[in-house]
Coordinates of C-alpha atoms and ligand atoms in Angstrom, one line a residue:
M10 CA 31.0 8.3 10.7
F11 CA 29.0 10.9 8.5
N12 CA 29.9 11.6 5.0
W13 CA 31.0 14.8 5.0
K14 CA 31.6 15.1 1.0
I15 CA 28.2 17.0 0.8
F16 CA 30.0 20.0 2.9
K17 CA 33.3 19.4 0.7
D18 CA 31.4 20.3 -2.5
E19 CA 29.6 23.1 -1.1
L20 CA 33.1 24.8 -0.1
E21 CA 34.7 23.6 -3.8
E22 CA 31.2 25.2 -5.2
L23 CA 32.1 28.3 -2.9
K24 CA 35.3 28.3 -4.6
N25 CA 34.6 28.0 -8.1
N26 CA 32.2 31.0 -7.8
G27 CA 34.5 33.1 -6.4
L28 CA 33.0 32.9 -2.8
Y29 CA 35.2 31.3 -0.8
T30 CA 37.3 33.2 1.6
Y31 CA 40.5 33.0 2.3
I32 CA 42.4 33.9 5.4
R33 CA 45.3 36.1 5.3
T34 CA 47.4 35.9 8.9
L35 CA 49.1 38.2 10.4
E36 CA 52.9 37.4 11.3
G37 CA 52.8 40.4 14.0
P38 CA 50.8 42.6 15.9
Q39 CA 48.1 45.0 14.4
G40 CA 49.2 48.3 13.2
A41 CA 49.3 51.2 10.2
W42 CA 51.8 48.5 8.6
L43 CA 51.5 44.5 8.5
T44 CA 53.7 41.8 8.4
I45 CA 51.6 39.1 5.6
G46 CA 53.3 36.1 4.3
G47 CA 57.0 37.5 5.2
K48 CA 55.9 41.1 3.2
K49 CA 55.4 44.2 4.8
V50 CA 51.9 45.7 3.4
L51 CA 50.2 49.0 4.5
N52 CA 47.2 48.2 6.5
L53 CA 43.7 49.8 5.1
C54 CA 41.5 47.0 6.3
S55 CA 41.5 46.7 10.2
N56 CA 38.6 48.2 12.5
N57 CA 41.5 49.6 14.9
Y58 CA 40.7 53.0 13.8
L59 CA 42.8 55.2 17.1
G60 CA 46.1 52.9 16.8
L61 CA 45.1 51.6 20.4
A62 CA 45.4 48.1 19.7
N63 CA 48.9 47.9 20.3
D64 CA 49.3 51.0 22.1
E65 CA 51.6 50.8 25.3
R66 CA 49.2 52.1 27.3
L67 CA 46.7 49.5 26.8
K68 CA 49.1 46.7 26.8
K69 CA 50.2 48.3 30.1
A70 CA 46.8 48.2 31.5
A71 CA 45.9 44.2 30.6
V72 CA 49.3 43.5 31.9
E73 CA 48.3 44.9 35.4
A74 CA 45.2 43.5 35.4
V75 CA 46.4 39.7 34.6
E76 CA 49.0 40.6 37.4
K77 CA 46.1 41.7 39.6
W78 CA 43.0 39.8 38.9
G79 CA 44.3 36.6 36.6
V80 CA 43.5 35.6 33.4
G81 CA 40.0 34.4 33.7
P82 CA 36.8 35.1 35.3
G83 CA 36.2 31.9 36.6
A84 CA 32.3 31.8 35.8
V85 CA 29.0 34.1 34.3
R86 CA 28.7 37.2 35.8
T87 CA 25.5 35.8 37.8
I88 CA 27.6 33.4 39.8
A89 CA 31.0 34.5 40.7
G90 CA 32.3 35.8 37.6
T91 CA 31.6 39.6 38.6
L92 CA 34.5 41.6 39.5
S93 CA 34.9 45.1 40.7
L94 CA 36.9 45.4 37.3
H95 CA 33.4 44.8 35.6
E96 CA 31.7 47.2 37.6
Q97 CA 34.4 50.0 37.5
A98 CA 34.2 49.5 33.5
E99 CA 30.6 49.6 33.2
K100 CA 30.5 53.0 35.2
E101 CA 33.3 54.8 33.1
L102 CA 31.7 53.2 29.7
A103 CA 28.3 54.8 30.6
K104 CA 29.5 58.0 31.6
F105 CA 31.4 57.7 28.3
K106 CA 28.0 57.4 26.5
G107 CA 26.5 60.0 28.8
A108 CA 24.0 56.9 29.8
E109 CA 22.6 56.0 32.9
A110 CA 24.2 52.4 33.2
A111 CA 25.7 49.8 31.2
L112 CA 26.5 46.2 31.1
L113 CA 29.6 44.5 29.6
I114 CA 28.9 41.6 27.4
Q115 CA 31.6 39.1 25.6
S116 CA 31.5 40.8 22.3
G117 CA 29.5 43.6 20.1
F118 CA 27.8 40.4 18.3
N119 CA 26.4 39.0 21.6
A120 CA 25.1 42.5 23.1
N121 CA 22.8 41.9 20.0
Q122 CA 21.9 38.6 21.1
A123 CA 21.8 39.5 24.7
V124 CA 19.2 42.7 24.1
I125 CA 17.2 41.9 21.2
P126 CA 15.4 38.4 22.6
S127 CA 15.5 40.1 26.4
I128 CA 13.4 43.1 25.3
V129 CA 11.0 41.9 22.1
G130 CA 9.5 38.3 21.8
K131 CA 6.5 36.8 19.6
Q132 CA 3.9 39.6 20.3
D133 CA 6.3 42.4 19.3
L134 CA 7.3 44.0 15.9
I135 CA 10.6 44.8 15.1
F136 CA 11.6 47.5 12.5
S137 CA 15.1 47.3 11.3
D138 CA 17.3 48.7 8.2
E139 CA 17.3 46.5 5.3
L140 CA 21.1 47.0 5.7
N141 CA 21.3 46.1 9.4
H142 CA 24.5 44.2 10.7
A143 CA 24.2 40.4 10.9
S144 CA 24.4 40.5 14.7
I145 CA 21.3 42.6 14.9
I146 CA 19.7 40.5 12.0
D147 CA 20.6 37.1 14.0
G148 CA 19.2 38.9 17.6
C149 CA 15.9 40.0 15.8
R150 CA 15.4 36.2 14.7
L151 CA 16.2 34.7 17.7
S152 CA 13.7 36.8 19.5
G153 CA 10.7 35.4 17.9
A154 CA 8.9 38.9 16.6
K155 CA 7.7 39.8 13.5
I156 CA 10.7 41.4 11.5
I157 CA 9.5 44.8 9.4
R158 CA 12.5 45.9 7.4
W159 CA 12.6 49.5 6.0
N160 CA 14.5 50.7 2.8
H161 CA 18.1 52.2 3.6
L162 CA 18.4 55.5 5.7
D163 CA 14.5 55.9 3.9
M164 CA 12.7 57.6 6.7
K165 CA 9.5 58.2 4.8
D166 CA 9.6 53.9 4.3
L167 CA 10.4 53.6 8.4
E168 CA 7.4 56.0 9.2
E169 CA 4.8 54.2 6.4
K170 CA 5.8 51.3 8.1
L171 CA 5.4 52.2 11.6
K172 CA 1.8 53.1 10.9
A173 CA 1.0 49.9 8.9
Y174 CA 2.1 47.8 11.6
T175 CA 0.7 48.6 14.7
E176 CA -1.0 45.0 16.4
A177 CA 1.9 44.1 18.8
R178 CA 2.5 44.3 22.8
R179 CA 5.4 46.4 22.0
R180 CA 7.7 47.8 19.0
L181 CA 11.3 48.7 18.2
I182 CA 13.5 50.5 16.0
V183 CA 17.0 49.3 15.4
T184 CA 19.5 50.7 13.3
D185 CA 23.2 50.2 12.6
G186 CA 24.7 54.0 13.7
V187 CA 27.6 53.6 11.1
F188 CA 27.1 51.2 8.6
S189 CA 30.2 49.3 7.9
M190 CA 30.0 48.8 4.3
D191 CA 29.7 52.1 2.9
G192 CA 30.5 54.6 5.8
D193 CA 26.8 55.9 5.8
V194 CA 25.3 57.4 8.9
A195 CA 21.7 56.6 9.9
P196 CA 19.1 59.6 10.6
L197 CA 19.1 59.1 14.1
S198 CA 17.7 62.6 15.6
D199 CA 14.8 61.4 12.6
I200 CA 14.5 57.8 14.0
V201 CA 14.6 58.9 17.6
K202 CA 11.2 61.4 16.6
L203 CA 9.6 58.8 14.6
G204 CA 9.9 56.5 18.1
E205 CA 8.4 59.0 19.9
K206 CA 5.6 59.8 17.8
Y207 CA 4.7 56.2 17.1
D208 CA 5.7 54.8 20.7
A209 CA 8.8 52.5 20.2
L210 CA 11.7 51.7 21.6
V211 CA 14.9 53.0 19.6
M212 CA 17.9 50.9 19.8
V213 CA 21.2 51.8 17.7
D214 CA 24.5 49.9 17.3
D215 CA 27.4 52.1 17.6
A216 CA 30.0 49.7 16.8
H217 CA 31.5 52.0 14.1
G218 CA 30.8 55.3 15.7
E219 CA 32.4 55.5 19.3
G220 CA 35.9 56.4 18.6
V221 CA 34.7 57.8 16.1
L222 CA 32.0 60.0 15.6
G223 CA 30.6 62.7 18.0
P224 CA 33.2 65.0 20.6
Y225 CA 36.0 63.0 22.0
G226 CA 34.7 59.8 20.0
R227 CA 31.8 59.4 22.3
G228 CA 29.8 58.0 19.1
I229 CA 26.5 59.0 17.4
V230 CA 24.1 59.9 20.0
A231 CA 26.9 62.4 21.5
H232 CA 27.2 63.4 17.7
F233 CA 23.5 64.2 17.2
E234 CA 23.4 65.7 20.7
L235 CA 20.6 63.0 21.8
E236 CA 22.0 61.8 25.0
G237 CA 18.9 59.8 27.2
K238 CA 16.8 60.1 24.0
V239 CA 17.8 56.6 22.3
D240 CA 16.6 54.0 24.7
I241 CA 19.6 51.2 23.9
D242 CA 22.7 52.0 22.5
I243 CA 25.1 49.1 21.6
G244 CA 28.6 49.0 21.8
T245 CA 31.8 47.0 21.1
M246 CA 35.0 47.0 22.4
S247 CA 36.6 45.5 19.7
K248 CA 37.0 48.3 17.1
A249 CA 38.0 51.9 18.0
F250 CA 38.5 50.6 21.5
G251 CA 41.4 48.3 20.1
V252 CA 40.6 45.1 22.5
V253 CA 37.4 42.8 22.2
G254 CA 34.1 42.8 23.7
G255 CA 31.0 44.5 24.0
Y256 CA 28.8 46.5 26.2
V257 CA 24.9 47.9 26.1
A258 CA 24.2 51.6 27.6
G259 CA 21.0 52.9 28.6
N260 CA 18.6 53.5 31.5
A261 CA 19.2 51.9 35.0
T262 CA 15.7 49.8 34.5
L263 CA 17.3 48.6 31.2
I264 CA 20.5 47.6 32.6
E265 CA 18.9 45.9 35.6
Y266 CA 16.6 43.8 33.5
L267 CA 19.1 42.8 30.7
K268 CA 21.2 41.4 34.0
Q269 CA 17.8 39.1 35.3
K270 CA 17.2 38.0 31.4
A271 CA 20.0 38.3 28.8
R272 CA 20.8 34.8 28.1
P273 CA 24.9 35.4 26.8
F274 CA 24.9 37.5 30.3
L275 CA 23.4 34.5 32.3
F276 CA 25.0 31.6 30.7
S277 CA 28.7 32.5 29.2
S278 CA 31.4 33.4 31.0
A279 CA 32.3 37.5 31.8
P280 CA 35.2 39.3 29.7
T281 CA 38.6 38.6 30.8
P282 CA 40.5 40.8 32.9
P283 CA 42.7 42.1 30.5
D284 CA 40.3 43.0 28.2
V285 CA 38.3 44.8 30.6
G286 CA 41.5 46.3 31.9
A287 CA 42.5 47.4 28.8
V288 CA 39.2 49.0 27.9
L289 CA 39.2 51.1 30.9
A290 CA 42.3 52.3 29.5
A291 CA 41.0 53.1 26.0
V292 CA 38.1 55.1 27.5
K293 CA 41.0 57.3 29.6
V294 CA 43.0 57.6 26.1
L295 CA 39.9 59.4 24.6
E296 CA 38.7 61.0 27.9
E297 CA 42.1 62.9 28.0
S298 CA 42.7 64.1 25.0
D299 CA 40.4 64.1 21.3
E300 CA 44.0 64.3 19.7
L301 CA 43.1 60.6 18.0
V302 CA 40.2 61.7 16.7
K303 CA 41.0 64.6 15.3
K304 CA 44.1 62.8 13.9
L305 CA 41.7 60.0 11.9
W306 CA 39.5 62.5 10.3
S307 CA 42.5 64.5 9.0
N308 CA 43.6 61.5 7.4
A309 CA 40.5 59.9 6.3
D310 CA 39.2 63.8 4.7
Y311 CA 42.6 63.7 2.7
F312 CA 42.4 60.3 1.9
K313 CA 38.9 60.7 0.2
K314 CA 39.4 64.0 -1.5
E315 CA 42.6 62.8 -3.0
M316 CA 41.2 59.7 -4.3
K317 CA 38.0 61.9 -5.4
N318 CA 40.4 63.9 -7.6
M319 CA 41.9 61.0 -9.0
G320 CA 38.4 60.3 -10.4
F321 CA 37.5 57.3 -8.0
D322 CA 34.4 56.7 -7.3
I323 CA 33.8 56.5 -3.5
G324 CA 30.3 56.3 -2.8
H325 CA 28.7 58.4 -0.2
S326 CA 30.2 57.6 2.8
Q327 CA 30.1 59.9 5.8
T328 CA 33.2 58.4 7.5
P329 CA 36.6 57.1 7.7
I330 CA 35.1 53.7 5.8
T331 CA 35.7 54.3 2.3
P332 CA 34.3 51.9 -0.3
I333 CA 36.6 52.7 -3.4
M334 CA 33.2 51.3 -5.9
L335 CA 34.1 49.0 -8.7
Y336 CA 30.7 47.5 -9.1
D337 CA 32.2 44.0 -11.0
A338 CA 33.5 41.8 -8.3
K339 CA 35.9 40.3 -10.6
V340 CA 37.9 43.7 -11.2
S341 CA 37.5 44.4 -7.5
T342 CA 39.3 40.9 -6.8
E343 CA 41.8 42.0 -9.4
F344 CA 42.6 45.3 -8.3
S345 CA 42.8 44.1 -4.4
K346 CA 45.6 41.7 -5.6
K347 CA 47.3 43.9 -7.8
L348 CA 47.6 46.5 -4.3
F349 CA 48.8 43.6 -2.3
D350 CA 51.8 43.0 -4.9
A351 CA 52.2 46.8 -4.2
G352 CA 52.3 46.7 -0.9
I353 CA 49.0 47.6 0.1
F354 CA 46.2 45.4 2.2
A355 CA 43.3 46.3 1.1
Q356 CA 40.9 44.0 0.8
S357 CA 38.0 43.6 -2.0
I358 CA 34.5 42.8 -0.8
G359 CA 31.7 41.3 -2.8
Y360 CA 28.6 39.3 -2.4
P361 CA 26.6 38.1 -0.3
T362 CA 28.2 40.7 2.2
V363 CA 27.3 43.6 0.0
P364 CA 24.8 43.4 -2.9
K365 CA 25.6 41.9 -6.1
G366 CA 27.2 44.4 -8.6
K367 CA 28.2 46.8 -6.0
A368 CA 31.9 44.8 -5.6
R369 CA 34.5 47.2 -4.1
I370 CA 37.9 47.6 -2.1
R371 CA 36.8 48.6 1.4
V372 CA 39.4 51.4 2.9
M373 CA 39.8 51.7 6.6
I374 CA 41.5 54.8 7.5
S375 CA 43.3 55.0 11.1
A376 CA 44.9 57.8 12.9
S377 CA 47.9 55.6 12.8
H378 CA 48.9 56.0 9.2
T379 CA 51.3 58.9 8.7
K380 CA 51.0 61.2 5.5
E381 CA 53.7 59.1 3.8
D382 CA 51.1 56.2 4.4
L383 CA 48.5 57.8 2.8
D384 CA 50.4 59.2 -0.1
F385 CA 51.9 55.4 -0.8
A386 CA 48.0 54.4 -0.8
L387 CA 47.3 56.8 -3.3
E388 CA 50.4 56.7 -5.6
Q389 CA 49.2 52.6 -5.8
F390 CA 45.8 53.1 -6.2
E391 CA 46.5 55.5 -9.0
H392 CA 48.6 52.7 -10.9
V393 CA 46.4 50.1 -10.5
G394 CA 43.2 52.1 -11.1
K395 CA 45.0 53.4 -14.1
E396 CA 46.3 49.5 -15.1
L397 CA 42.3 48.4 -14.7
K398 CA 40.9 51.3 -16.8
V399 CA 39.2 52.1 -13.7
I400 CA 40.0 55.7 -13.8
Ligands
PLP524 C1 31.9 44.8 14.4 C2 30.3 45.0 14.5 C3 29.5 44.2 15.2 C4 30.6 43.1 16.5 O1 31.4 44.1 17.2 P1 32.2 42.2 17.9 O2 32.6 43.3 19.2 O3 33.6 42.2 17.1 O4 31.5 41.4 18.1 C5 28.2 44.3 15.7 N1 27.9 45.3 15.2 C6 28.3 46.1 14.3 C7 27.1 47.2 13.6 C8 29.4 46.2 14.1 O5 29.9 46.3 12.7

């Protein structure tokens, strides 16, 4: 057998450098409070923005889908794996996003692998924000197109690069909608204008935007009133929707084309009935009421305001993602540990997820938090912040 020592050594090195990821195991369902290691802790880490991951309506829909459709799709979509349940969800998701059509993919990560290599190749150019999500970066690499990175959110830089790099069959501009580590938002209206001016396709990954931005949480495209102007809108069912899975929304030609070309669609089995059933229920919840979205924002506004008043540096987030900037990785790790001892689960994030010297505690606010929960969190942050002389 192969000598695995070289890998073991590398793992040791990660541990020695503080770069090893230790996994926390939840002993109960997702929610505002979690049980970890027998201890009840306030959850400030999940992407469960609206608290839907353990919502009774979604659970019921998932169980009903299992009763009606079984547990597995049995095949890839193009052979025998397409259920009318999938098509119903695609119709509802397209409507929710204000798009002509949509296509379910197994995950948001896979959706980027499905789209990018299908629409661009070796003869093409991709313009990509330097802080784009790993799944966009991998999709770009997989396509074989030349990748040109523009400085984060810098429209002047993007325009200069669009002017400088023109030799291509076609050009694609791709960006995260909401950037998950800082909570800042892509200037999508300006990006769309540049796309029109320089005849480039525009693609946005709305993973942290849907269920959060725009009226009724319809996402970044609705937030900027750009319906029909963004060529490709990538969605995930794994964040605010509280389930798991991904999708692509766009015009009918794009979706028809992807059904012929997208490899995760052609060669990996379809999303499962309970996931799709639950997503349909999530979309229904959002279409019926914006109560959860409003609660999410009022929680986030309250938490951010109080943290700022206490003297914390909370970066420049425009969304419920709240980075507590500590810069030093050791301080950040220590801060997170002390919070955990005090009953708060808020993870430290360091290099390579964020640049060196930019370590932080990333707080994810949810509609499922009560005012008491947030006050408890603020108290503990103040306590640890003073102890570590951060404030
Ligand atoms: C989380 C995330 C994904 C991955 O979505 P999954 O459905 O969990 O695979 C893709 N893109 C962005 C921008 C994300 O934040």
